Tab-separated table of C-alpha atoms and ligand atoms in Angstrom:
chain	number	residue	atom	x	y	z
A	1130	UNK	CA	-0.366	-30.958	-5.890
A	1131	UNK	CA	3.097	-32.502	-6.263
A	1132	UNK	CA	6.774	-32.025	-5.469
A	1133	UNK	CA	9.588	-33.277	-7.721
A	1134	UNK	CA	13.117	-33.284	-6.345
A	1135	UNK	CA	15.974	-33.310	-8.866
A	1136	UNK	CA	19.263	-34.009	-7.151
A	1137	UNK	CA	21.826	-36.166	-5.432
A	1138	UNK	CA	21.774	-39.446	-3.546
A	1139	UNK	CA	24.755	-40.413	-1.359
A	1140	UNK	CA	25.652	-43.250	0.969
A	1141	UNK	CA	26.564	-41.375	4.174
A	1142	UNK	CA	29.427	-42.704	6.328
A	1143	UNK	CA	28.675	-41.167	9.737
A	1144	UNK	CA	31.564	-41.099	12.225
A	1145	UNK	CA	30.985	-40.054	15.852
A	1146	UNK	CA	33.813	-37.847	17.214
A	1147	UNK	CA	34.319	-35.870	20.435
A	1148	UNK	CA	35.228	-32.840	18.343
A	1149	UNK	CA	35.646	-32.151	14.632
A	1150	UNK	CA	39.251	-32.342	13.343
A	1151	UNK	CA	41.117	-29.188	12.335
A	1152	UNK	CA	43.145	-28.863	9.111
A	1153	UNK	CA	45.874	-31.558	8.975
A	1154	UNK	CA	44.706	-33.068	12.274
A	1155	UNK	CA	43.813	-36.694	13.091
A	1156	UNK	CA	41.091	-37.427	15.652
A	1157	UNK	CA	39.847	-40.839	16.812
A	1158	UNK	CA	36.159	-41.588	16.318
A	1159	UNK	CA	34.069	-43.730	18.658
A	1160	UNK	CA	31.505	-45.212	16.211
A	1161	UNK	CA	30.816	-45.504	12.475
A	1162	UNK	CA	27.708	-46.452	10.522
A	1163	UNK	CA	26.272	-45.943	7.039
A	1164	UNK	CA	22.868	-44.515	6.090
A	1165	UNK	CA	21.168	-43.271	2.913
A	1166	UNK	CA	21.792	-39.547	2.420
A	1167	UNK	CA	22.488	-36.961	-0.273
A	1168	UNK	CA	20.903	-33.517	-0.273
A	1169	UNK	CA	18.416	-34.365	-3.021
A	1170	UNK	CA	17.309	-37.690	-1.567
A	1171	UNK	CA	17.136	-36.276	1.973
A	1172	UNK	CA	14.866	-33.479	0.722
A	1173	UNK	CA	12.677	-35.962	-1.155
A	1174	UNK	CA	12.463	-38.217	1.920
A	1175	UNK	CA	11.491	-35.255	4.129
A	1176	UNK	CA	8.788	-34.122	1.699
A	1177	UNK	CA	7.545	-37.715	1.293
A	1178	UNK	CA	7.279	-38.256	5.040
A	1179	UNK	CA	5.201	-35.059	5.338
A	1180	UNK	CA	2.757	-35.816	2.518
A	1181	UNK	CA	2.096	-37.540	-0.800
A	1182	UNK	CA	2.819	-36.670	-4.419
A	1183	UNK	CA	6.636	-36.637	-4.195
A	1184	UNK	CA	8.940	-37.887	-7.001
A	1185	UNK	CA	12.749	-38.175	-7.108
A	1186	UNK	CA	14.804	-37.655	-10.280
A	1187	UNK	CA	18.468	-38.680	-10.010
A	1188	UNK	CA	21.148	-41.295	-10.572
A	1189	UNK	CA	22.657	-43.981	-8.374
A	1190	UNK	CA	25.188	-46.703	-9.191
A	1191	UNK	CA	24.084	-50.216	-10.127
A	1192	UNK	CA	25.230	-51.274	-6.657
A	1193	UNK	CA	23.882	-52.183	-3.196
A	1194	UNK	CA	24.073	-48.546	-2.010
A	1195	UNK	CA	21.818	-47.589	-4.939
A	1196	UNK	CA	19.377	-50.340	-3.960
A	1197	UNK	CA	19.352	-49.036	-0.379
A	1198	UNK	CA	18.550	-45.529	-1.636
A	1199	UNK	CA	15.669	-46.791	-3.734
A	1200	UNK	CA	14.225	-48.813	-0.846
A	1201	UNK	CA	14.556	-45.929	1.630
A	1202	UNK	CA	12.659	-43.538	-0.670
A	1203	UNK	CA	9.941	-46.072	-1.468
A	1204	UNK	CA	9.495	-46.590	2.307
A	1205	UNK	CA	8.422	-42.934	2.676
A	1206	UNK	CA	6.163	-43.018	-0.378
A	1207	UNK	CA	8.472	-41.290	-2.887
A	1208	UNK	CA	8.002	-42.217	-6.568
A	1209	UNK	CA	11.340	-43.542	-7.890
A	1210	UNK	CA	10.397	-44.222	-11.534
A	1211	UNK	CA	12.977	-41.582	-12.610
A	1212	UNK	CA	15.736	-42.826	-10.303
A	1213	UNK	CA	18.196	-44.320	-12.808
A	1214	UNK	CA	20.795	-47.013	-12.083
A	1215	UNK	CA	24.111	-46.165	-13.780
A	1216	UNK	CA	26.387	-49.071	-14.833
A	1217	UNK	CA	30.074	-48.205	-14.405
A	1218	UNK	CA	29.465	-45.531	-11.731
A	1219	UNK	CA	29.236	-45.961	-7.966
A	1220	UNK	CA	26.478	-44.376	-5.883
A	1221	UNK	CA	27.783	-41.093	-4.446
A	1222	UNK	CA	29.281	-41.153	-0.942
A	1223	UNK	CA	29.593	-38.612	1.850
A	1224	UNK	CA	31.966	-38.950	4.807
A	1225	UNK	CA	30.552	-37.089	7.819
A	1226	UNK	CA	32.244	-36.743	11.220
A	1227	UNK	CA	29.574	-35.717	13.767
A	1228	UNK	CA	30.341	-34.335	17.243
A	1229	UNK	CA	28.857	-36.542	19.973
A	1230	UNK	CA	27.787	-33.508	21.996
A	1231	UNK	CA	25.532	-31.093	20.040
A	1232	UNK	CA	25.712	-32.845	16.652
A	1233	UNK	CA	27.882	-30.339	14.702
A	1234	UNK	CA	29.327	-31.914	11.527
A	1235	UNK	CA	31.336	-31.430	8.354
A	1236	UNK	CA	30.900	-33.263	5.047
A	1237	UNK	CA	33.144	-34.527	2.212
A	1238	UNK	CA	31.214	-35.715	-0.869
A	1239	UNK	CA	32.416	-37.930	-3.744
A	1240	UNK	CA	29.668	-37.495	-6.394
A	1241	UNK	CA	29.900	-40.820	-8.298
A	1242	UNK	CA	26.691	-41.343	-10.306
A	1243	UNK	CA	25.345	-37.915	-9.273
A	1244	UNK	CA	28.033	-36.416	-11.502
A	1245	UNK	CA	26.575	-37.954	-14.670
A	1246	UNK	CA	22.950	-36.811	-14.277
A	1247	UNK	CA	22.295	-35.170	-17.663
A	1248	UNK	CA	19.924	-32.442	-18.923
A	1249	UNK	CA	18.094	-35.184	-20.893
A	1250	UNK	CA	17.516	-37.136	-17.640
A	1251	UNK	CA	15.539	-34.217	-16.171
A	1252	UNK	CA	13.477	-33.344	-19.246
A	1253	UNK	CA	10.588	-35.501	-17.983
A	1254	UNK	CA	6.897	-35.088	-17.137
A	1255	UNK	CA	7.645	-35.290	-13.389
A	1256	UNK	CA	9.613	-32.034	-13.720
A	1257	UNK	CA	7.395	-30.294	-16.276
A	1258	UNK	CA	4.150	-30.945	-14.376
A	1259	UNK	CA	5.168	-30.666	-10.696
A	1260	UNK	CA	3.600	-27.953	-8.532
A	1261	UNK	CA	7.058	-27.423	-6.989
A	1262	UNK	CA	10.451	-28.489	-8.372
A	1263	UNK	CA	13.175	-28.617	-5.716
A	1264	UNK	CA	16.855	-28.405	-6.755
A	1265	UNK	CA	20.318	-28.357	-5.104
A	1266	UNK	CA	23.898	-28.168	-6.426
A	1267	UNK	CA	25.264	-31.702	-5.901
A	1268	UNK	CA	24.588	-32.577	-9.568
A	1269	UNK	CA	26.097	-30.841	-12.653
A	1270	UNK	CA	25.125	-27.170	-12.963
A	1271	UNK	CA	23.983	-27.591	-16.588
A	1272	UNK	CA	21.514	-30.251	-15.370
A	1273	UNK	CA	20.230	-28.003	-12.581
A	1274	UNK	CA	19.744	-25.251	-15.173
A	1275	UNK	CA	17.926	-27.653	-17.526
A	1276	UNK	CA	15.576	-28.765	-14.723
A	1277	UNK	CA	14.801	-25.158	-13.742
A	1278	UNK	CA	14.105	-24.369	-17.398
A	1279	UNK	CA	11.846	-27.405	-17.888
A	1280	UNK	CA	9.833	-26.788	-14.696
A	1281	UNK	CA	6.281	-25.542	-15.160
A	1282	UNK	CA	5.640	-24.837	-11.457
A	1283	UNK	CA	7.418	-23.075	-8.573
A	1284	UNK	CA	11.217	-23.535	-8.707
A	1285	UNK	CA	12.991	-23.779	-5.340
A	1286	UNK	CA	16.819	-23.894	-5.333
A	1287	UNK	CA	18.906	-24.844	-2.305
A	1288	UNK	CA	22.355	-23.593	-3.457
A	1289	UNK	CA	24.346	-26.245	-1.596
A	1290	UNK	CA	27.221	-26.789	-1.809
A	1291	UNK	CA	27.645	-23.138	-2.899
A	1292	UNK	CA	29.189	-22.131	-6.219
A	1293	UNK	CA	28.812	-19.056	-8.445
A	1294	UNK	CA	25.362	-19.109	-10.056
A	1295	UNK	CA	24.711	-17.860	-13.606
A	1296	UNK	CA	22.154	-15.040	-13.850
A	1297	UNK	CA	20.164	-17.284	-16.208
A	1298	UNK	CA	19.619	-19.805	-13.373
A	1299	UNK	CA	18.814	-17.142	-10.753
A	1300	UNK	CA	16.252	-15.716	-13.178
A	1301	UNK	CA	14.442	-19.082	-13.242
A	1302	UNK	CA	14.347	-19.507	-9.449
A	1303	UNK	CA	11.241	-18.434	-7.503
A	1304	UNK	CA	12.576	-19.252	-4.017
A	1305	UNK	CA	16.294	-19.472	-3.184
A	1306	UNK	CA	17.096	-21.262	0.123
A	1307	UNK	CA	20.747	-20.756	1.184
A	1308	UNK	CA	22.106	-21.092	4.707
A	1309	UNK	CA	23.993	-18.110	6.121
A	1310	UNK	CA	27.378	-19.359	4.885
A	1311	UNK	CA	26.020	-20.051	1.371
A	1312	UNK	CA	24.372	-16.616	1.233
A	1313	UNK	CA	27.669	-14.923	2.100
A	1314	UNK	CA	29.520	-16.970	-0.567
A	1315	UNK	CA	26.882	-16.226	-3.228
A	1316	UNK	CA	26.947	-12.528	-2.397
A	1317	UNK	CA	30.775	-12.480	-2.594
A	1318	UNK	CA	30.902	-10.948	0.916
A	1319	UNK	CA	33.381	-11.594	3.732
A	1320	UNK	CA	32.527	-14.179	6.420
A	1321	UNK	CA	31.531	-12.693	9.790
A	1322	UNK	CA	28.718	-12.124	12.263
A	1323	UNK	CA	25.746	-10.355	10.673
A	1324	UNK	CA	22.417	-9.144	12.004
A	1325	UNK	CA	19.195	-10.376	10.334
A	1326	UNK	CA	18.817	-6.928	8.717
A	1327	UNK	CA	22.314	-7.182	7.208
A	1328	UNK	CA	21.563	-10.713	5.943
A	1329	UNK	CA	18.327	-9.457	4.380
A	1330	UNK	CA	20.288	-6.748	2.523
A	1331	UNK	CA	22.742	-9.358	1.181
A	1332	UNK	CA	19.837	-11.600	0.104
A	1333	UNK	CA	18.110	-8.751	-1.759
A	1334	UNK	CA	21.312	-8.117	-3.723
A	1335	UNK	CA	21.366	-11.636	-5.225
A	1336	UNK	CA	18.760	-10.992	-7.920
A	1337	UNK	CA	16.657	-14.074	-7.113
A	1338	UNK	CA	12.865	-13.975	-6.421
A	1339	UNK	CA	12.223	-14.626	-2.725
A	1340	UNK	CA	15.114	-15.734	-0.521
A	1341	UNK	CA	14.768	-17.861	2.615
A	1342	UNK	CA	17.978	-17.923	4.683
A	1343	UNK	CA	18.239	-20.862	7.080
A	1344	UNK	CA	19.956	-19.846	10.323
A	1345	UNK	CA	20.303	-23.101	12.292
A	1346	UNK	CA	19.347	-22.618	15.940
A	1347	UNK	CA	18.110	-19.075	15.122
A	1348	UNK	CA	15.435	-20.357	12.706
A	1349	UNK	CA	15.005	-18.825	9.245
A	1350	UNK	CA	14.768	-15.416	7.606
A	1351	UNK	CA	12.191	-14.881	4.843
A	1352	UNK	CA	13.232	-12.111	2.457
A	1353	UNK	CA	10.379	-11.621	-0.027
A	1354	UNK	CA	10.952	-9.907	-3.360
A	1355	UNK	CA	8.960	-6.964	-1.924
A	1356	UNK	CA	8.032	-5.959	1.623
A	1357	UNK	CA	9.518	-6.587	5.064
A	1358	UNK	CA	11.779	-9.508	5.853
A	1359	UNK	CA	10.487	-11.836	8.610
A	1360	UNK	CA	12.576	-13.732	11.173
A	1361	UNK	CA	11.007	-17.001	12.334
A	1362	UNK	CA	12.631	-18.523	15.450
A	1363	UNK	CA	12.400	-22.299	16.029
A	1364	UNK	CA	10.789	-24.159	18.943
A	1365	UNK	CA	13.157	-25.278	21.733
A	1366	UNK	CA	14.417	-28.820	21.039
A	1367	UNK	CA	17.408	-30.874	22.252
A	1368	UNK	CA	19.518	-31.474	19.083
A	1369	UNK	CA	21.279	-34.836	18.718
A	1370	UNK	CA	22.567	-34.442	15.133
A	1371	UNK	CA	22.092	-31.429	12.847
A	1372	UNK	CA	23.131	-33.371	9.679
A	1373	UNK	CA	20.448	-32.867	7.039
A	1374	UNK	CA	18.402	-30.311	9.023
A	1375	UNK	CA	18.657	-27.927	6.065
A	1376	UNK	CA	17.469	-30.700	3.761
A	1377	UNK	CA	14.440	-31.362	5.950
A	1378	UNK	CA	13.752	-27.598	5.888
A	1379	UNK	CA	13.804	-27.570	2.055
A	1380	UNK	CA	11.643	-30.695	1.724
A	1381	UNK	CA	9.093	-29.317	4.184
A	1382	UNK	CA	9.079	-25.888	2.533
A	1383	UNK	CA	8.450	-27.459	-0.883
A	1384	UNK	CA	5.722	-29.744	0.470
A	1385	UNK	CA	3.923	-26.831	2.151
A	1386	UNK	CA	4.293	-24.476	-0.841
A	1387	UNK	CA	2.768	-27.230	-3.005
A	1388	UNK	CA	-0.306	-27.048	-0.734
A	1389	UNK	CA	-0.781	-23.403	-1.899
A	1390	UNK	CA	0.488	-22.019	1.410
A	1391	UNK	CA	1.831	-18.455	1.593
A	1392	UNK	CA	5.604	-18.060	2.052
A	1393	UNK	CA	5.485	-17.006	5.739
A	1394	UNK	CA	3.263	-19.976	6.616
A	1395	UNK	CA	5.515	-22.338	4.647
A	1396	UNK	CA	8.650	-21.011	6.387
A	1397	UNK	CA	6.999	-21.463	9.796
A	1398	UNK	CA	6.138	-25.071	8.930
A	1399	UNK	CA	9.646	-25.764	7.590
A	1400	UNK	CA	11.322	-24.284	10.704
A	1401	UNK	CA	9.255	-26.601	12.918
A	1402	UNK	CA	10.006	-29.640	10.717
A	1403	UNK	CA	13.767	-28.922	10.611
A	1404	UNK	CA	13.968	-28.435	14.404
A	1405	UNK	CA	12.193	-31.757	14.921
A	1406	UNK	CA	14.573	-33.510	12.490
A	1407	UNK	CA	17.623	-32.688	14.661
A	1408	UNK	CA	16.361	-34.836	17.551
A	1409	UNK	CA	17.654	-38.112	16.030
A	1410	UNK	CA	20.953	-39.334	14.531
A	1411	UNK	CA	21.812	-39.052	10.797
A	1412	UNK	CA	20.286	-37.013	7.991
A	1413	UNK	CA	16.990	-38.927	8.092
A	1414	UNK	CA	17.044	-40.273	11.666
A	1415	UNK	CA	14.143	-38.143	12.908
A	1416	UNK	CA	12.225	-36.940	9.856
A	1417	UNK	CA	8.841	-35.808	11.233
A	1418	UNK	CA	5.435	-36.625	9.792
A	1419	UNK	CA	2.790	-33.938	9.275
A	1420	UNK	CA	1.088	-34.621	12.645
A	1421	UNK	CA	4.373	-34.113	14.520
A	1422	UNK	CA	5.000	-30.779	12.774
A	1423	UNK	CA	1.424	-29.574	13.330
A	1424	UNK	CA	1.782	-30.403	17.053
A	1425	UNK	CA	5.010	-28.355	17.236
A	1426	UNK	CA	3.636	-25.262	15.475
A	1427	UNK	CA	1.953	-23.722	18.579
A	1428	UNK	CA	5.367	-23.824	20.342
A	1429	UNK	CA	6.960	-21.532	17.752
A	1430	UNK	CA	7.333	-17.861	18.638
A	1431	UNK	CA	5.556	-15.399	16.369
A	1432	UNK	CA	7.724	-14.288	13.397
A	1433	UNK	CA	9.161	-10.775	13.796
A	1434	UNK	CA	9.589	-8.187	11.013
A	1435	UNK	CA	13.182	-7.210	10.237
A	1436	UNK	CA	13.725	-3.610	9.148
B	349	RIB	O1	22.887	-32.153	3.751
B	349	RIB	C1	23.341	-33.371	4.259
B	349	RIB	C2	23.790	-34.258	3.133
B	349	RIB	O2	24.849	-33.622	2.464
B	349	RIB	C3	24.309	-35.603	3.568
B	349	RIB	O3	23.307	-36.587	3.634
B	349	RIB	C4	25.390	-35.875	2.550
B	349	RIB	O4	25.125	-36.967	1.743
B	349	RIB	C5	25.578	-34.590	1.754
B	349	RIB	O5	24.999	-34.663	0.509
């Protein structure tokens, strides 16, 4: 049983603000710090913290930020043999203002070395042989497509940040994991409040296998290829910072699917893990271990069918 994550690694610059700035506005922050981030690396770190058998495929710069990424992944047991240092490119960066109260954030990414991850880089045994291959969209689309094509196991795609997806890629994906905003963008629909049933209809129209829509404080919606959708609410927690909660969800989902769990069970586990991850600062500040998630599971409400 194994999980291989193909994706991005960024040095996060986390700025604490009273409220997020509007367009053209300047706000004054109260604190700044850096931490290893990137959707791919966050997902690998989450999966690694929850269990063994996790590998990361990606590119960093030949710089101190790249060294910090490598060390942070090794510390949670992730295999970094396919994490390549890239002379002439800097490790990707992400600037992230985070609201002091409630932890809402926004993110600006400069890809750096993530932008030169090639199809040849992902044509490796770690991708071909993994039980689950977990992908996002912070590396070139042709590389994401190559990884999905090379994968021999379950392909999970977190379409973040969102962009139009070729039918060829959607056809290779077994489980698509957008948040509500990404689902709406992928479906070409207008932004707005939607009920779980309306979200399930949008998800079914995408042409992917199963879809799992992450809904923040409302939990997650499992929309299987056939049968009823299921809404899984989270346990009550006091969020400090929601940065990377979706990444923890994806890492936990992949780790639990790799253990041959059914989709509803895996979504329940991932909802508990993601809720727990919001109780500390930064994308990896409170990544739970398996014992912590198992202890939270009895506090989750039962999932409800959505018509
Ligand atoms: O999902 C959170 C992540 O998005 C951050 O760690 C940042 O690096 C961006 O990739």
